[in-house]
Amino acid sequence: MKVLNRKLERNMILIGSVWQILSGLATIFIYATYIKTKGVGIEDISKVDVTSIQLLLDNVYIVTTTVGFLFIAMGLVNLYIYKKTKNNMIEKGKGIWLIICSVISYFFMDIISAILFMVSGVIMLSKNKAILKINNGLVN
């Protein structure tokens, strides 16, 4: 029986997961904190304008921290997938999940994660098909 090693996918998933966690932490602790502390910073506007701009910045802060937590959560889920991926096993749903993560990362302009997860998802799906053919005796 041939052994189909999934080391490449696992390494790409690990790199992408660590990148997502670091990106999420940077989004929360650097970018969102900068938005929150910077505030309006304009002296020549009325009190009503300052209040409305501050409310807008608060909403931007909430969205930014939510995106950061989304990246951290996706990174943690992908670390779990990294740990559970085995050689010579058909990994059901994991390849599709990685492609979904890739699309989400693409929409948030996280191109590094998008490329890593798309490539690892496609490789995982193609190895699933090869493992299925080997198990069914269609390939020597």
GROMACS .gro file of C-alpha atoms in nm:
model
  140
    1MET     CA    1   0.000   0.000   0.000
    2LYS     CA    2   0.132   0.339  -0.096
    3VAL     CA    3   0.168   0.608   0.165
    4LEU     CA    4   0.047   0.951   0.065
    5ASN     CA    5   0.223   1.192   0.293
    6ARG     CA    6   0.031   1.506   0.391
    7LYS     CA    7   0.334   1.689   0.526
    8LEU     CA    8   0.308   1.968   0.265
    9GLU     CA    9  -0.056   2.043   0.348
   10ARG     CA   10   0.008   2.030   0.721
   11ASN     CA   11   0.302   2.269   0.695
   12MET     CA   12   0.103   2.512   0.481
   13ILE     CA   13  -0.190   2.494   0.723
   14LEU     CA   14   0.045   2.557   1.016
   15ILE     CA   15   0.206   2.859   0.848
   16GLY     CA   16  -0.135   2.998   0.749
   17SER     CA   17  -0.277   2.944   1.098
   18VAL     CA   18   0.012   3.117   1.270
   19TRP     CA   19  -0.012   3.401   1.018
   20GLN     CA   20  -0.386   3.439   1.083
   21ILE     CA   21  -0.341   3.444   1.460
   22LEU     CA   22  -0.061   3.701   1.437
   23SER     CA   23  -0.265   3.907   1.190
   24GLY     CA   24  -0.568   3.897   1.420
   25LEU     CA   25  -0.360   4.001   1.721
   26ALA     CA   26  -0.202   4.285   1.524
   27THR     CA   27  -0.546   4.395   1.406
   28ILE     CA   28  -0.683   4.407   1.760
   29PHE     CA   29  -0.388   4.537   1.957
   30ILE     CA   30  -0.222   4.768   1.705
   31TYR     CA   31  -0.473   4.882   1.444
   32ALA     CA   32  -0.792   4.890   1.655
   33THR     CA   33  -0.612   5.046   1.950
   34TYR     CA   34  -0.471   5.312   1.720
   35ILE     CA   35  -0.823   5.391   1.596
   36LYS     CA   36  -0.957   5.408   1.952
   37THR     CA   37  -0.680   5.626   2.096
   38LYS     CA   38  -0.634   5.855   1.797
   39GLY     CA   39  -0.993   5.975   1.815
   40VAL     CA   40  -1.098   6.286   1.631
   41GLY     CA   41  -0.795   6.506   1.690
   42ILE     CA   42  -0.945   6.808   1.516
   43GLU     CA   43  -0.973   7.129   1.716
   44ASP     CA   44  -1.185   7.351   1.490
   45ILE     CA   45  -1.511   7.158   1.477
   46SER     CA   46  -1.823   7.183   1.685
   47LYS     CA   47  -1.910   6.960   1.980
   48VAL     CA   48  -2.188   6.788   1.781
   49ASP     CA   49  -1.946   6.699   1.502
   50VAL     CA   50  -1.693   6.565   1.751
   51THR     CA   51  -1.961   6.346   1.910
   52SER     CA   52  -2.082   6.208   1.577
   53ILE     CA   53  -1.729   6.142   1.455
   54GLN     CA   54  -1.646   5.971   1.784
   55LEU     CA   55  -1.952   5.745   1.747
   56LEU     CA   56  -1.837   5.658   1.397
   57LEU     CA   57  -1.488   5.576   1.523
   58ASP     CA   58  -1.637   5.359   1.799
   59ASN     CA   59  -1.825   5.160   1.535
   60VAL     CA   60  -1.509   5.125   1.326
   61TYR     CA   61  -1.328   5.003   1.639
   62ILE     CA   62  -1.596   4.739   1.702
   63VAL     CA   63  -1.580   4.615   1.341
   64THR     CA   64  -1.199   4.606   1.352
   65THR     CA   65  -1.185   4.404   1.673
   66THR     CA   66  -1.452   4.168   1.538
   67VAL     CA   67  -1.243   4.105   1.226
   68GLY     CA   68  -0.938   4.048   1.446
   69PHE     CA   69  -1.125   3.793   1.658
   70LEU     CA   70  -1.253   3.625   1.339
   71PHE     CA   71  -0.896   3.581   1.219
   72ILE     CA   72  -0.785   3.445   1.556
   73ALA     CA   73  -1.078   3.200   1.563
   74MET     CA   74  -1.008   3.081   1.208
   75GLY     CA   75  -0.641   3.040   1.296
   76LEU     CA   76  -0.726   2.830   1.601
   77VAL     CA   77  -0.966   2.610   1.401
   78ASN     CA   78  -0.698   2.564   1.137
   79LEU     CA   79  -0.444   2.469   1.405
   80TYR     CA   80  -0.690   2.200   1.515
   81ILE     CA   81  -0.717   2.081   1.154
   82TYR     CA   82  -0.337   2.078   1.136
   83LYS     CA   83  -0.321   1.848   1.439
   84LYS     CA   84  -0.595   1.612   1.314
   85THR     CA   85  -0.475   1.568   0.954
   86LYS     CA   86  -0.334   1.216   0.907
   87ASN     CA   87  -0.148   1.037   0.626
   88ASN     CA   88  -0.340   0.788   0.408
   89MET     CA   89  -0.676   0.902   0.544
   90ILE     CA   90  -0.953   1.063   0.346
   91GLU     CA   91  -1.005   1.398   0.515
   92LYS     CA   92  -1.372   1.477   0.467
   93GLY     CA   93  -1.467   1.843   0.478
   94LYS     CA   94  -1.122   1.974   0.568
   95GLY     CA   95  -1.029   2.063   0.211
   96ILE     CA   96  -1.357   2.248   0.160
   97TRP     CA   97  -1.307   2.432   0.492
   98LEU     CA   98  -0.961   2.542   0.381
   99ILE     CA   99  -1.099   2.675   0.053
  100ILE     CA  100  -1.373   2.862   0.244
  101CYS     CA  101  -1.103   3.010   0.472
  102SER     CA  102  -0.915   3.111   0.160
  103VAL     CA  103  -1.216   3.295   0.017
  104ILE     CA  104  -1.283   3.471   0.349
  105SER     CA  105  -0.918   3.572   0.372
  106TYR     CA  106  -0.929   3.700   0.015
  107PHE     CA  107  -1.229   3.922   0.091
  108PHE     CA  108  -1.043   4.069   0.389
  109MET     CA  109  -0.737   4.124   0.166
  110ASP     CA  110  -0.524   3.874   0.357
  111ILE     CA  111  -0.356   3.747   0.043
  112ILE     CA  112  -0.093   3.536   0.223
  113SER     CA  113  -0.358   3.328   0.403
  114ALA     CA  114  -0.573   3.312   0.090
  115ILE     CA  115  -0.290   3.161  -0.115
  116LEU     CA  116  -0.175   2.920   0.158
  117PHE     CA  117  -0.522   2.786   0.232
  118MET     CA  118  -0.632   2.766  -0.132
  119VAL     CA  119  -0.324   2.566  -0.230
  120SER     CA  120  -0.342   2.337   0.074
  121GLY     CA  121  -0.717   2.284   0.024
  122VAL     CA  122  -0.677   2.189  -0.342
  123ILE     CA  123  -0.385   1.957  -0.264
  124MET     CA  124  -0.585   1.796   0.017
  125LEU     CA  125  -0.884   1.737  -0.210
  126SER     CA  126  -0.666   1.589  -0.485
  127LYS     CA  127  -0.490   1.357  -0.239
  128ASN     CA  128  -0.831   1.251  -0.107
  129LYS     CA  129  -0.921   1.141  -0.458
  130ALA     CA  130  -0.589   0.957  -0.497
  131ILE     CA  131  -0.632   0.781  -0.161
  132LEU     CA  132  -0.984   0.677  -0.259
  133LYS     CA  133  -0.856   0.526  -0.586
  134ILE     CA  134  -0.574   0.344  -0.405
  135ASN     CA  135  -0.816   0.206  -0.145
  136ASN     CA  136  -1.055   0.086  -0.417
  137GLY     CA  137  -0.771  -0.093  -0.599
  138LEU     CA  138  -0.788   0.124  -0.910
  139VAL     CA  139  -0.419   0.217  -0.882
  140ASN     CA  140  -0.130  -0.020  -0.816
   0.00000   0.00000   0.00000
